[in-house]
Amino acid sequence: MSALNLSFRMRKKKVNRSLGGNILMFLFLAVTGAFMALPLVYAINAAFKPLDEIFLFPPTLFVRNPTLDNFVDLTALLGNSWVPFSRYIFNTVFITGMGVVGHVLFASAAAYPLAKMNFPGKNILFTTVVLALMFAPQVTAIPNYMIMSWIGLIDTYWAVIIPAFAFPLGLYLMKQFMEQIPDALIEAAKIDGASEYRIFWQVVMPNVKPAWLTLMILLFQILWGTEGNGFIYSEELKTLHFATNQIIQGGIARAGVGAAVALILMSVPITLFVFSQSRIIETMATSGMKD
Amino acid sequence: MSEAIARRRKRKEPGVPQPGSRPDTWWSLKRKAFVVNKHAYVLMAPYMILFALFTVLPVVMSLLISFTYFNMLELPTFIGWQNYSRLFLEDDVFLIAVKNTLLFAAITGPLSYVACFVFAWIINDMRPKVRAFMTLVFYAPSISGNIFFIWQMIFSGDRYGIANGFLIRWGIMLEPIQWLKTEIYILGIIILVQLWLSLGTGFLAFIAGLQTVDKTLYEAGAVDGIRNRWQELWYITLPSMRPQLMFGAVIQLTTSFAVAEVSIQLAGFPSVNYAAETIVTHLMDFGTIRFEMGFASAIATVLFALMVGTNLIVQRLLRRVGQ
């Protein structure tokens, strides 16, 4: 992938760029960028506003007298909840952690044969996975509930974790990324007498680290925001998002605390993305669908 | 002697039944292929079993249940096409839901797709640091979880809501508007929020795709008489990115058909006069509240057909880009 970075630096002289066009593009980007960013800026500011400033007329975008009151109220509120709040955090962290690790392992193991081996049934399996990208998970919600209850996983963490292992987008991205590993590398390992499993673990896996990270982030985003998909109903098993949604839905009195909660929740995936952005883009470069 | 050799050679040819050994039946051939590729199947097994159990099987089950009456308590009874005829002929709300879903998909699908590409394209011209920052600005809303409740505060019905507050202050209107409770505004607001959330995986794929376009093509194009960035876009960039364009289309289309969470959070469930009802919320209504599983499965099957059908058509169209 160093070739990719290299080709960037090479493009110093830009052809076909007019000043007028650049100004037009900049204006367009500034306006749309403001539309994208303002709600988030407002949310961040709202978290630091005292209550009288949240309900001020005319409304303000930026905070005037920043305060940590909302966060203090939040900790007071959390201390009073029936299930200790740390339990909700543990639930979400457990579900996210198990789901992410399992998904990366399962999807990579399945992606390697699809990318690098030839066997009967390969095309139909991959086509099925691509087809699965084409519909939203809501389609299968009802039968999924029935299947979960047959297996006896209702009201456990596993009802959320296990289906996440077989999330189709992860396999798709991993397979496309693995295809660019040179065949010679795998051949060489074979000649040295390595078994397919060893090749997978010691040759292929170390070479697809950017893709791991992408799968981790994608799944992290899904599982971090999960409310249990309707499978979890014991209060002590419920997730962080479920608990915080109840705070947000507390209405006007909780507006400040709600903003504080939202700020804390969204800062986690955004921070992760900031640190992994370049790896993710690297993986997405191979995401294209071939004819 | 030579006759014996010839016979032995003949015996080794595949497909010819050999005396003393079992003939190659279809099954034994399959078994041999399986044994040879054992490793591939073993590696794939964990994922594929779960995938079959939680994705393939549910689609099949949903199709089968849609032809039955099923309430989760009694065994399902077969009723043929009744669920579908009821869905299309008697259920007025479903028709509203279909209309809304198609409207959302027709507007947010193409718009978000084009937006993903245009932003990625403009950002691509920038210096790497600026590019990383702008990527974050555009991508952040889609990863912020349920942050879109912030739009509830923006379109709040009292004068403390941002939209009302500013419009009153600037003298555009005198009374606050109940944005989320007025039928004519609900759809527009949901489309707006949906667009705000839509720069996700597809957007990243485009950014990445643009970086992989062969840079020498641009220089060659300039020599060959390409004069501005628009021609460059049309003749070089777009055709080089076709695989990413197809992947992005799948992602954007599928999300644009599945509008539900935003509708429920902003407009309520059910919304005023079903103004924000979508196929997915209709499905949730029958599946999780009324427990008419047969009927809900019929809705799910229609949604499935709609999503996959549209995606396949769009794939076919995109395959022709630049040909």
Coordinates of C-alpha atoms in Angstrom, one line a residue:
Chain A
M1 CA 0.0 0.0 0.0
S2 CA 3.0 2.3 0.1
A3 CA 2.5 2.6 -3.7
L4 CA -0.8 4.4 -2.9
N5 CA 0.9 7.0 -0.7
L6 CA 3.7 7.4 -3.1
S7 CA 1.4 8.2 -6.0
F8 CA -0.1 10.9 -3.9
R9 CA 3.1 12.7 -3.4
M10 CA 3.8 12.5 -7.1
R11 CA 0.8 14.5 -7.9
K12 CA 2.2 17.9 -7.2
K13 CA 1.2 19.7 -10.3
K14 CA -2.6 19.6 -10.7
V15 CA -3.8 19.7 -14.2
N16 CA -7.2 21.0 -15.3
R17 CA -8.0 23.1 -12.2
S18 CA -9.3 26.6 -12.7
L19 CA -9.4 29.3 -10.0
G20 CA -13.1 29.9 -10.5
G21 CA -13.9 26.3 -10.2
N22 CA -11.8 26.0 -7.0
I23 CA -13.7 28.9 -5.4
L24 CA -17.1 27.4 -6.4
M25 CA -16.1 24.0 -4.9
F26 CA -14.8 25.7 -1.7
L27 CA -18.1 27.6 -1.3
F28 CA -20.2 24.5 -1.9
L29 CA -18.1 22.5 0.5
A30 CA -18.3 25.2 3.2
V31 CA -22.1 25.4 3.0
T32 CA -22.6 21.6 3.1
G33 CA -19.9 21.2 5.7
A34 CA -21.7 23.6 7.9
F35 CA -25.0 21.7 7.4
M36 CA -23.2 18.5 8.4
A37 CA -21.3 20.0 11.4
L38 CA -23.7 22.4 13.0
P39 CA -26.0 19.8 14.6
L40 CA -23.0 18.1 16.1
V41 CA -21.6 21.5 17.2
Y42 CA -24.9 22.3 18.8
A43 CA -25.0 18.9 20.5
I44 CA -21.5 19.4 22.0
N45 CA -22.4 23.0 23.2
A46 CA -25.7 21.9 24.6
A47 CA -23.9 19.4 26.9
F48 CA -22.1 22.3 28.6
K49 CA -25.0 24.7 28.7
P50 CA -26.7 25.4 32.0
L51 CA -30.5 24.6 31.9
D52 CA -31.6 28.3 31.5
E53 CA -29.4 28.6 28.5
I54 CA -30.8 25.6 26.8
F55 CA -34.2 27.2 27.0
L56 CA -33.3 30.6 26.0
F57 CA -35.1 32.7 23.4
P58 CA -33.7 33.4 20.9
P59 CA -31.8 30.1 21.0
T60 CA -28.0 30.2 20.8
L61 CA -25.7 27.9 19.1
F62 CA -22.6 28.4 21.3
V63 CA -22.5 28.1 25.0
R64 CA -22.0 31.4 26.9
N65 CA -21.4 30.3 30.5
P66 CA -20.0 26.7 30.1
T67 CA -20.7 24.5 33.1
L68 CA -20.2 20.9 34.0
D69 CA -23.6 20.8 35.8
N70 CA -25.1 18.4 33.2
F71 CA -22.4 15.9 33.8
V72 CA -22.7 16.2 37.6
D73 CA -26.5 15.7 37.3
L74 CA -25.8 12.7 35.1
T75 CA -23.6 11.0 37.7
A76 CA -26.3 11.7 40.4
L77 CA -28.9 10.3 38.1
L78 CA -26.9 7.2 37.4
G79 CA -26.2 6.6 41.1
N80 CA -30.0 6.3 41.6
S81 CA -30.7 3.7 39.0
W82 CA -32.1 0.4 40.1
V83 CA -29.5 -1.6 38.2
P84 CA -26.0 -0.2 38.9
F85 CA -25.0 1.8 35.9
S86 CA -21.7 0.1 35.6
R87 CA -23.7 -3.0 34.7
Y88 CA -25.1 -1.3 31.6
I89 CA -21.6 -0.3 30.6
F90 CA -20.3 -3.9 31.2
N91 CA -23.2 -5.3 29.1
T92 CA -22.4 -3.1 26.2
V93 CA -18.6 -3.6 26.5
F94 CA -19.0 -7.4 26.7
I95 CA -21.4 -7.6 23.7
T96 CA -19.2 -5.3 21.7
G97 CA -16.0 -7.0 22.6
M98 CA -17.1 -10.6 22.0
G99 CA -19.0 -9.6 18.8
V100 CA -16.0 -7.7 17.3
V101 CA -13.4 -10.4 18.1
G102 CA -15.6 -13.3 16.9
H103 CA -16.6 -11.5 13.8
V104 CA -13.1 -10.7 12.7
L105 CA -12.0 -14.3 13.3
F106 CA -15.0 -15.9 11.6
A107 CA -15.2 -13.5 8.7
S108 CA -11.5 -13.7 8.0
A109 CA -11.5 -17.5 8.1
A110 CA -14.3 -17.6 5.6
A111 CA -12.9 -14.9 3.4
Y112 CA -9.6 -16.6 2.9
P113 CA -10.9 -19.6 0.9
L114 CA -13.3 -17.3 -1.0
A115 CA -10.5 -15.0 -2.0
K116 CA -7.7 -17.5 -2.7
M117 CA -8.9 -21.0 -3.3
N118 CA -11.0 -22.7 -6.0
F119 CA -13.6 -25.1 -4.9
P120 CA -17.1 -26.2 -6.0
G121 CA -19.8 -23.9 -4.6
K122 CA -17.5 -20.9 -4.2
N123 CA -19.4 -18.6 -6.6
I124 CA -22.8 -19.4 -5.2
L125 CA -21.7 -18.8 -1.6
F126 CA -20.2 -15.5 -2.4
T127 CA -23.1 -14.4 -4.5
T128 CA -25.4 -15.2 -1.6
V129 CA -23.3 -13.0 0.7
V130 CA -23.5 -10.1 -1.9
L131 CA -27.2 -10.6 -2.1
A132 CA -27.4 -10.3 1.7
L133 CA -25.8 -6.9 1.4
M134 CA -28.8 -5.8 -0.7
F135 CA -31.5 -6.0 2.0
A136 CA -31.7 -4.5 5.5
P137 CA -31.7 -6.7 8.6
Q138 CA -35.3 -5.7 9.4
V139 CA -36.5 -8.1 6.8
T140 CA -35.4 -11.1 8.8
A141 CA -36.3 -9.8 12.3
I142 CA -39.4 -12.0 12.9
P143 CA -37.9 -15.4 11.8
N144 CA -34.7 -14.5 13.7
Y145 CA -36.7 -14.1 16.9
M146 CA -38.3 -17.5 16.3
I147 CA -34.9 -19.1 15.6
M148 CA -33.4 -17.5 18.7
S149 CA -36.2 -18.9 20.8
W150 CA -35.8 -22.4 19.4
I151 CA -32.1 -22.3 20.3
G152 CA -32.9 -20.9 23.7
L153 CA -30.8 -17.7 23.3
I154 CA -33.6 -15.2 24.0
D155 CA -32.7 -12.9 26.9
T156 CA -29.0 -13.6 26.7
Y157 CA -26.1 -11.6 25.4
W158 CA -25.5 -14.3 22.8
A159 CA -28.7 -13.4 20.9
V160 CA -27.0 -10.1 19.9
I161 CA -23.4 -11.4 19.7
I162 CA -23.8 -14.6 17.6
P163 CA -25.6 -13.1 14.6
A164 CA -23.0 -10.4 14.6
F165 CA -20.4 -13.0 13.8
A166 CA -22.0 -13.6 10.4
F167 CA -22.5 -10.0 9.4
P168 CA -22.2 -10.0 5.6
L169 CA -20.5 -6.6 5.0
G170 CA -17.5 -7.8 7.0
L171 CA -16.9 -10.9 5.0
Y172 CA -17.4 -9.0 1.7
L173 CA -14.8 -6.3 2.6
M174 CA -12.3 -8.9 4.0
K175 CA -12.6 -11.1 0.9
Q176 CA -12.0 -8.2 -1.5
F177 CA -9.0 -7.0 0.6
M178 CA -7.5 -10.5 0.7
E179 CA -7.6 -10.8 -3.1
Q180 CA -4.8 -8.4 -3.4
I181 CA -2.4 -10.5 -1.4
P182 CA 0.1 -11.9 -4.0
D183 CA -0.5 -15.5 -4.9
A184 CA 3.3 -16.1 -4.8
L185 CA 3.3 -15.4 -1.1
I186 CA 0.8 -18.2 -0.5
E187 CA 2.5 -20.5 -3.0
A188 CA 5.9 -20.0 -1.2
A189 CA 4.4 -20.9 2.1
K190 CA 2.9 -24.0 0.5
I191 CA 6.2 -25.1 -0.9
D192 CA 7.7 -24.7 2.5
G193 CA 5.2 -27.2 3.8
A194 CA 2.7 -25.0 5.7
S195 CA -0.8 -26.3 6.0
E196 CA -3.7 -24.2 4.8
Y197 CA -4.6 -23.3 8.4
R198 CA -1.1 -22.2 9.1
I199 CA -1.0 -20.2 5.9
F200 CA -4.2 -18.5 6.9
W201 CA -3.0 -17.7 10.4
Q202 CA 0.7 -16.8 9.8
V203 CA 0.7 -15.5 6.2
V204 CA -2.6 -14.1 5.3
M205 CA -3.8 -12.7 8.6
P206 CA -0.7 -10.5 9.3
N207 CA -1.1 -9.1 5.8
V208 CA -4.7 -7.9 6.2
K209 CA -4.3 -5.8 9.3
P210 CA -6.0 -2.8 7.8
A211 CA -9.0 -4.9 7.0
W212 CA -9.2 -6.3 10.6
L213 CA -9.3 -2.7 11.8
T214 CA -12.1 -1.8 9.4
L215 CA -14.2 -4.8 10.4
M216 CA -13.6 -4.0 14.0
I217 CA -14.8 -0.4 13.6
L218 CA -17.8 -1.3 11.5
L219 CA -19.0 -3.9 13.9
F220 CA -18.1 -1.7 16.9
Q221 CA -20.4 1.0 15.6
I222 CA -23.3 -1.5 15.2
L223 CA -22.8 -3.2 18.5
W224 CA -22.0 -0.1 20.5
G225 CA -25.3 1.4 19.5
T226 CA -27.4 -1.8 20.0
E227 CA -30.4 -1.8 22.2
G228 CA -30.7 -5.6 22.2
N229 CA -32.6 -6.0 19.0
G230 CA -35.7 -7.0 21.0
F231 CA -34.0 -10.1 22.3
I232 CA -33.0 -8.8 25.7
Y233 CA -35.6 -7.9 28.3
S234 CA -34.0 -8.5 31.7
E235 CA -33.1 -5.1 33.1
E236 CA -29.7 -6.3 34.3
L237 CA -28.8 -7.5 30.8
K238 CA -29.8 -4.3 29.0
T239 CA -27.3 -2.2 27.1
L240 CA -25.9 1.2 27.6
H241 CA -27.9 2.7 24.8
F242 CA -31.1 1.4 26.2
A243 CA -30.4 3.0 29.6
T244 CA -29.3 6.3 28.1
N245 CA -32.2 6.5 25.7
Q246 CA -34.5 6.4 28.8
I247 CA -32.6 9.4 30.1
I248 CA -32.9 11.2 26.8
Q249 CA -36.6 10.4 26.7
G250 CA -37.0 12.1 30.1
G251 CA -38.1 15.2 28.1
I252 CA -37.5 18.8 28.9
A253 CA -36.2 18.4 32.4
R254 CA -33.5 16.0 31.1
A255 CA -32.5 18.0 28.0
G256 CA -29.2 19.0 29.4
V257 CA -28.3 15.6 30.8
G258 CA -29.5 14.0 27.6
A259 CA -27.0 16.2 25.6
A260 CA -24.2 15.2 28.1
V261 CA -25.0 11.5 27.6
A262 CA -25.1 11.9 23.8
L263 CA -21.8 13.6 23.9
I264 CA -20.2 10.8 25.9
L265 CA -21.7 8.1 23.7
M266 CA -20.7 9.6 20.4
S267 CA -17.2 10.5 21.4
V268 CA -16.2 6.8 21.6
P269 CA -16.8 5.8 17.9
I270 CA -15.6 9.1 16.6
T271 CA -12.4 8.9 18.5
L272 CA -11.9 5.3 17.2
F273 CA -12.5 6.5 13.7
V274 CA -10.0 9.4 14.0
F275 CA -7.3 7.0 14.9
S276 CA -8.1 4.3 12.3
Q277 CA -9.2 6.5 9.3
S278 CA -6.2 5.8 7.1
R279 CA -6.5 2.0 7.6
I280 CA -10.2 2.0 6.8
I281 CA -9.7 4.0 3.6
E282 CA -7.0 1.5 2.6
T283 CA -9.5 -1.3 3.0
M284 CA -12.3 0.5 1.2
A285 CA -10.0 0.9 -1.8
T286 CA -10.6 -2.7 -2.5
S287 CA -14.3 -2.7 -1.8
G288 CA -15.4 -2.4 -5.5
M289 CA -17.8 -4.9 -7.0
K290 CA -16.5 -6.7 -10.1
D291 CA -18.7 -7.7 -12.9
Chain B
M1 CA 2.0 -58.1 -24.4
S2 CA 1.2 -54.8 -26.1
E3 CA -2.5 -55.7 -25.9
A4 CA -2.2 -56.0 -22.1
I5 CA -0.5 -52.6 -21.8
A6 CA -3.2 -51.0 -23.9
R7 CA -5.9 -52.6 -21.7
R8 CA -4.2 -51.3 -18.6
R9 CA -4.0 -47.8 -20.1
K10 CA -7.6 -47.9 -20.9
R11 CA -8.5 -48.9 -17.4
K12 CA -6.8 -45.8 -16.0
E13 CA -8.9 -43.5 -18.1
P14 CA -11.5 -41.7 -16.0
G15 CA -15.2 -42.4 -16.5
V16 CA -14.7 -45.9 -17.7
P17 CA -16.1 -48.4 -15.2
Q18 CA -13.3 -50.5 -13.8
P19 CA -13.9 -54.0 -12.8
G20 CA -13.4 -54.5 -9.1
S21 CA -13.8 -50.9 -8.1
R22 CA -17.0 -48.9 -7.5
P23 CA -18.2 -46.8 -10.4
D24 CA -17.8 -43.0 -10.2
T25 CA -21.3 -42.0 -9.2
W26 CA -22.3 -38.3 -8.9
W27 CA -22.1 -38.6 -5.1
S28 CA -18.6 -40.2 -5.0
L29 CA -17.4 -37.4 -7.4
K30 CA -18.8 -34.8 -5.1
R31 CA -17.3 -36.5 -2.1
K32 CA -13.9 -36.6 -3.8
A33 CA -14.2 -32.9 -4.6
F34 CA -15.1 -32.3 -1.0
V35 CA -12.2 -34.2 0.4
V36 CA -9.7 -32.4 -1.9
N37 CA -11.1 -29.0 -0.8
K38 CA -11.6 -30.0 2.8
H39 CA -9.6 -27.1 4.2
A40 CA -11.7 -24.5 2.4
Y41 CA -14.9 -25.9 3.7
V42 CA -13.6 -26.2 7.3
L43 CA -12.4 -22.6 7.3
M44 CA -15.7 -21.4 6.0
A45 CA -17.9 -23.6 8.1
P46 CA -18.3 -21.5 11.2
Y47 CA -19.2 -18.4 9.3
M48 CA -21.4 -20.0 6.8
I49 CA -23.4 -22.1 9.3
L50 CA -24.2 -18.9 11.2
F51 CA -24.9 -17.0 8.0
A52 CA -27.3 -19.7 6.9
L53 CA -28.9 -19.8 10.2
F54 CA -29.4 -16.1 10.8
T55 CA -29.7 -14.7 7.2
V56 CA -30.6 -17.4 4.6
L57 CA -33.0 -19.4 6.7
P58 CA -34.9 -16.4 8.0
V59 CA -35.5 -15.2 4.4
V60 CA -36.9 -18.6 3.4
M61 CA -39.0 -18.8 6.6
S62 CA -40.3 -15.3 6.1
L63 CA -41.4 -16.3 2.6
L64 CA -43.1 -19.5 3.9
I65 CA -44.8 -17.8 6.9
S66 CA -46.2 -15.1 4.6
F67 CA -48.6 -17.7 3.2
T68 CA -50.0 -18.6 6.6
Y69 CA -52.0 -17.2 9.4
F70 CA -49.7 -17.3 12.4
N71 CA -49.9 -15.6 15.8
M72 CA -47.0 -17.2 17.7
L73 CA -49.4 -19.1 20.0
E74 CA -51.2 -21.5 17.6
L75 CA -49.6 -23.5 14.8
P76 CA -49.5 -21.6 11.5
T77 CA -52.4 -22.4 9.2
F78 CA -52.0 -22.1 5.4
I79 CA -54.1 -19.4 3.9
G80 CA -52.6 -19.0 0.4
W81 CA -52.3 -15.5 -1.0
Q82 CA -54.7 -14.0 1.5
N83 CA -52.1 -12.0 3.3
Y84 CA -50.9 -10.4 0.1
S85 CA -54.4 -9.6 -1.2
R86 CA -55.2 -8.0 2.2
L87 CA -51.9 -6.1 2.1
F88 CA -52.5 -4.6 -1.4
L89 CA -56.3 -4.4 -1.5
E90 CA -57.5 -3.7 2.0
D91 CA -54.7 -2.2 4.0
D92 CA -54.8 1.5 3.2
V93 CA -52.0 2.3 5.7
F94 CA -49.7 -0.1 3.9
L95 CA -50.2 1.8 0.7
I96 CA -49.2 5.0 2.5
A97 CA -46.2 3.2 3.8
V98 CA -45.2 2.0 0.3
K99 CA -45.7 5.5 -1.0
N100 CA -43.5 7.0 1.7
T101 CA -40.8 4.3 1.4
L102 CA -40.6 4.8 -2.3
L103 CA -40.5 8.5 -1.9
F104 CA -37.7 8.3 0.7
A105 CA -35.8 5.8 -1.5
A106 CA -36.3 7.9 -4.7
I107 CA -35.1 11.1 -3.0
T108 CA -32.5 10.0 -0.4
G109 CA -31.2 7.1 -2.4
P110 CA -29.9 9.0 -5.5
L111 CA -29.3 12.2 -3.6
S112 CA -27.2 10.6 -0.9
Y113 CA -25.4 8.6 -3.6
V114 CA -24.5 11.7 -5.6
A115 CA -23.6 13.6 -2.4
C116 CA -21.3 10.8 -1.3
F117 CA -19.5 10.9 -4.6
V118 CA -19.4 14.7 -5.0
F119 CA -18.0 15.3 -1.5
A120 CA -15.5 12.5 -1.9
W121 CA -14.5 14.0 -5.2
I122 CA -14.0 17.5 -3.9
I123 CA -12.2 16.3 -0.8
N124 CA -9.9 14.2 -2.9
D125 CA -8.2 17.3 -4.4
M126 CA -7.2 18.6 -0.9
R127 CA -4.0 18.1 1.0
P128 CA -4.0 14.9 3.1
K129 CA -4.4 16.6 6.5
V130 CA -7.4 18.7 5.3
R131 CA -8.8 15.7 3.6
A132 CA -8.7 13.6 6.7
F133 CA -10.4 16.4 8.6
M134 CA -13.2 17.0 6.0
T135 CA -13.7 13.2 5.9
L136 CA -14.4 13.3 9.6
V137 CA -16.8 16.2 9.4
F138 CA -18.9 14.5 6.7
Y139 CA -18.6 11.0 8.2
A140 CA -19.2 11.8 11.8
P141 CA -23.0 12.1 11.8
S142 CA -23.4 8.6 10.5
I143 CA -21.3 7.1 13.3
S144 CA -22.6 9.1 16.1
G145 CA -25.2 6.6 17.1
N146 CA -28.6 8.0 18.1
I147 CA -27.3 11.6 18.2
F148 CA -30.1 12.5 15.7
F149 CA -32.3 13.2 18.7
I150 CA -30.6 16.6 18.4
W151 CA -32.9 17.2 15.4
Q152 CA -35.7 16.8 17.9
M153 CA -34.4 19.9 19.7
I154 CA -33.9 21.7 16.4
F155 CA -37.4 21.1 15.2
S156 CA -39.0 21.2 18.6
G157 CA -42.5 22.6 18.4
D158 CA -42.1 25.4 20.9
R159 CA -40.2 28.7 20.3
Y160 CA -37.1 27.3 22.1
G161 CA -36.6 25.0 19.2
I162 CA -33.7 26.2 17.0
A163 CA -35.7 26.3 13.8
N164 CA -38.7 28.1 15.3
G165 CA -36.4 30.4 17.4
F166 CA -34.4 31.7 14.5
L167 CA -37.4 32.0 12.1
I168 CA -39.3 34.0 14.6
R169 CA -36.3 36.1 15.5
W170 CA -35.7 37.0 11.9
G171 CA -39.3 37.9 11.5
I172 CA -40.1 35.2 8.9
M173 CA -43.0 33.9 11.0
L174 CA -44.9 35.0 14.2
E175 CA -46.0 31.7 15.7
P176 CA -43.9 28.6 16.3
I177 CA -44.7 25.7 14.0
Q178 CA -45.3 22.1 15.3
W179 CA -42.8 20.8 12.8
L180 CA -43.0 17.1 13.7
K181 CA -46.7 17.1 14.2
T182 CA -47.7 18.7 10.9
E183 CA -48.1 16.2 8.0
I184 CA -46.7 18.4 5.3
Y185 CA -43.4 19.0 7.1
I186 CA -42.7 15.5 8.5
L187 CA -41.6 13.9 5.3
G188 CA -39.3 16.7 4.4
I189 CA -37.7 16.7 7.8
I190 CA -37.1 13.0 7.8
I191 CA -35.5 13.2 4.4
L192 CA -33.3 16.0 5.6
V193 CA -32.1 14.0 8.7
Q194 CA -31.8 10.8 6.6
L195 CA -29.5 12.7 4.2
W196 CA -27.5 14.1 7.1
L197 CA -26.9 10.5 8.3
S198 CA -26.3 9.0 4.9
L199 CA -22.6 9.7 4.3
G200 CA -21.4 6.4 5.6
T201 CA -19.7 3.3 4.3
G202 CA -20.4 4.3 0.7
F203 CA -18.7 7.7 1.2
L204 CA -15.6 6.0 2.5
A205 CA -15.6 3.6 -0.4
F206 CA -15.7 6.5 -2.8
I207 CA -12.9 8.4 -1.0
A208 CA -10.8 5.2 -1.2
G209 CA -11.8 4.5 -4.8
L210 CA -10.7 8.0 -5.9
Q211 CA -7.3 7.5 -4.4
T212 CA -6.8 4.3 -6.4
V213 CA -7.5 5.9 -9.8
D214 CA -4.3 5.7 -11.8
K215 CA -2.8 9.2 -11.7
T216 CA -1.0 8.9 -15.0
L217 CA -4.4 8.7 -16.7
Y218 CA -5.0 12.3 -15.7
E219 CA -1.7 13.5 -17.3
A220 CA -2.4 11.4 -20.4
G221 CA -5.9 12.9 -20.5
A222 CA -4.5 16.5 -20.3
V223 CA -2.2 15.7 -23.2
D224 CA -5.1 14.3 -25.2
G225 CA -7.1 17.5 -24.8
I226 CA -9.2 17.2 -21.7
R227 CA -9.6 20.8 -20.7
N228 CA -11.4 21.0 -17.4
R229 CA -12.2 19.1 -14.3
W230 CA -15.7 18.2 -15.5
Q231 CA -14.4 16.4 -18.6
E232 CA -11.8 14.8 -16.4
L233 CA -14.5 13.5 -14.1
W234 CA -16.7 12.2 -16.9
Y235 CA -14.0 10.6 -19.1
I236 CA -11.5 9.4 -16.6
T237 CA -12.5 9.3 -13.0
L238 CA -16.0 7.8 -13.2
P239 CA -15.1 4.9 -15.6
S240 CA -12.1 4.1 -13.4
M241 CA -14.2 3.8 -10.3
R242 CA -17.0 1.6 -11.6
P243 CA -16.5 -1.2 -9.0
Q244 CA -16.7 1.3 -6.1
L245 CA -19.6 3.0 -7.7
M246 CA -21.5 -0.3 -7.7
F247 CA -20.6 -1.1 -4.1
G248 CA -21.6 2.4 -3.0
A249 CA -24.9 2.0 -4.8
V250 CA -25.8 -1.1 -2.9
I251 CA -25.0 0.4 0.4
Q252 CA -26.8 3.7 -0.2
L253 CA -29.9 2.0 -1.7
T254 CA -30.3 -0.5 1.0
T255 CA -30.2 2.2 3.7
S256 CA -32.6 4.4 1.8
F257 CA -35.2 1.7 1.8
A258 CA -34.9 0.9 5.5
V259 CA -35.9 4.2 7.0
A260 CA -37.5 3.5 10.3
E261 CA -35.5 4.6 13.3
V262 CA -35.4 8.2 12.4
S263 CA -39.1 8.2 11.6
I264 CA -39.9 6.6 15.0
Q265 CA -37.6 8.9 16.9
L266 CA -38.7 12.1 15.3
A267 CA -42.3 11.7 14.2
G268 CA -43.4 9.1 16.8
F269 CA -44.8 5.6 16.3
P270 CA -47.4 5.7 14.9
S271 CA -46.9 9.2 13.4
V272 CA -49.6 11.8 12.9
N273 CA -52.1 10.3 10.5
Y274 CA -49.4 7.8 9.4
A275 CA -47.6 10.6 7.6
A276 CA -44.2 9.1 8.4
E277 CA -45.2 5.4 8.2
T278 CA -42.7 3.3 6.2
I279 CA -42.7 -0.3 5.2
V280 CA -40.3 -1.1 8.0
T281 CA -42.4 0.7 10.7
H282 CA -45.5 -1.1 9.3
L283 CA -43.7 -4.3 9.6
M284 CA -42.8 -3.5 13.2
D285 CA -46.4 -2.6 14.0
F286 CA -47.7 -6.0 12.9
G287 CA -44.7 -8.0 14.0
T288 CA -44.0 -6.6 17.5
I289 CA -47.3 -5.1 18.5
R290 CA -50.2 -6.9 16.8
F291 CA -48.4 -10.3 16.6
E292 CA -49.9 -11.1 13.2
M293 CA -46.7 -12.9 12.1
G294 CA -48.1 -14.1 8.8
F295 CA -49.1 -10.7 7.7
A296 CA -45.9 -9.1 9.0
S297 CA -43.9 -11.8 7.0
A298 CA -45.8 -10.8 3.9
I299 CA -44.7 -7.2 4.5
A300 CA -41.1 -8.4 5.0
T301 CA -41.2 -10.4 1.8
V302 CA -42.5 -7.4 -0.2
L303 CA -39.7 -5.3 1.3
F304 CA -37.1 -8.0 0.5
A305 CA -38.3 -8.2 -3.1
L306 CA -38.3 -4.4 -3.4
M307 CA -34.8 -3.9 -2.0
V308 CA -33.1 -6.8 -3.9
G309 CA -35.0 -6.1 -7.1
T310 CA -34.0 -2.4 -7.1
N311 CA -30.4 -3.2 -6.3
L312 CA -30.1 -5.7 -9.1
I313 CA -31.6 -3.3 -11.6
V314 CA -29.3 -0.5 -10.5
Q315 CA -26.3 -2.9 -10.7
R316 CA -27.3 -3.7 -14.3
L317 CA -27.5 0.0 -15.1
L318 CA -24.2 0.9 -13.5
R319 CA -22.4 -1.8 -15.3
R320 CA -23.1 0.3 -18.5
V321 CA -21.5 3.4 -17.1
G322 CA -18.7 4.5 -19.5
Q323 CA -19.3 1.6 -21.9

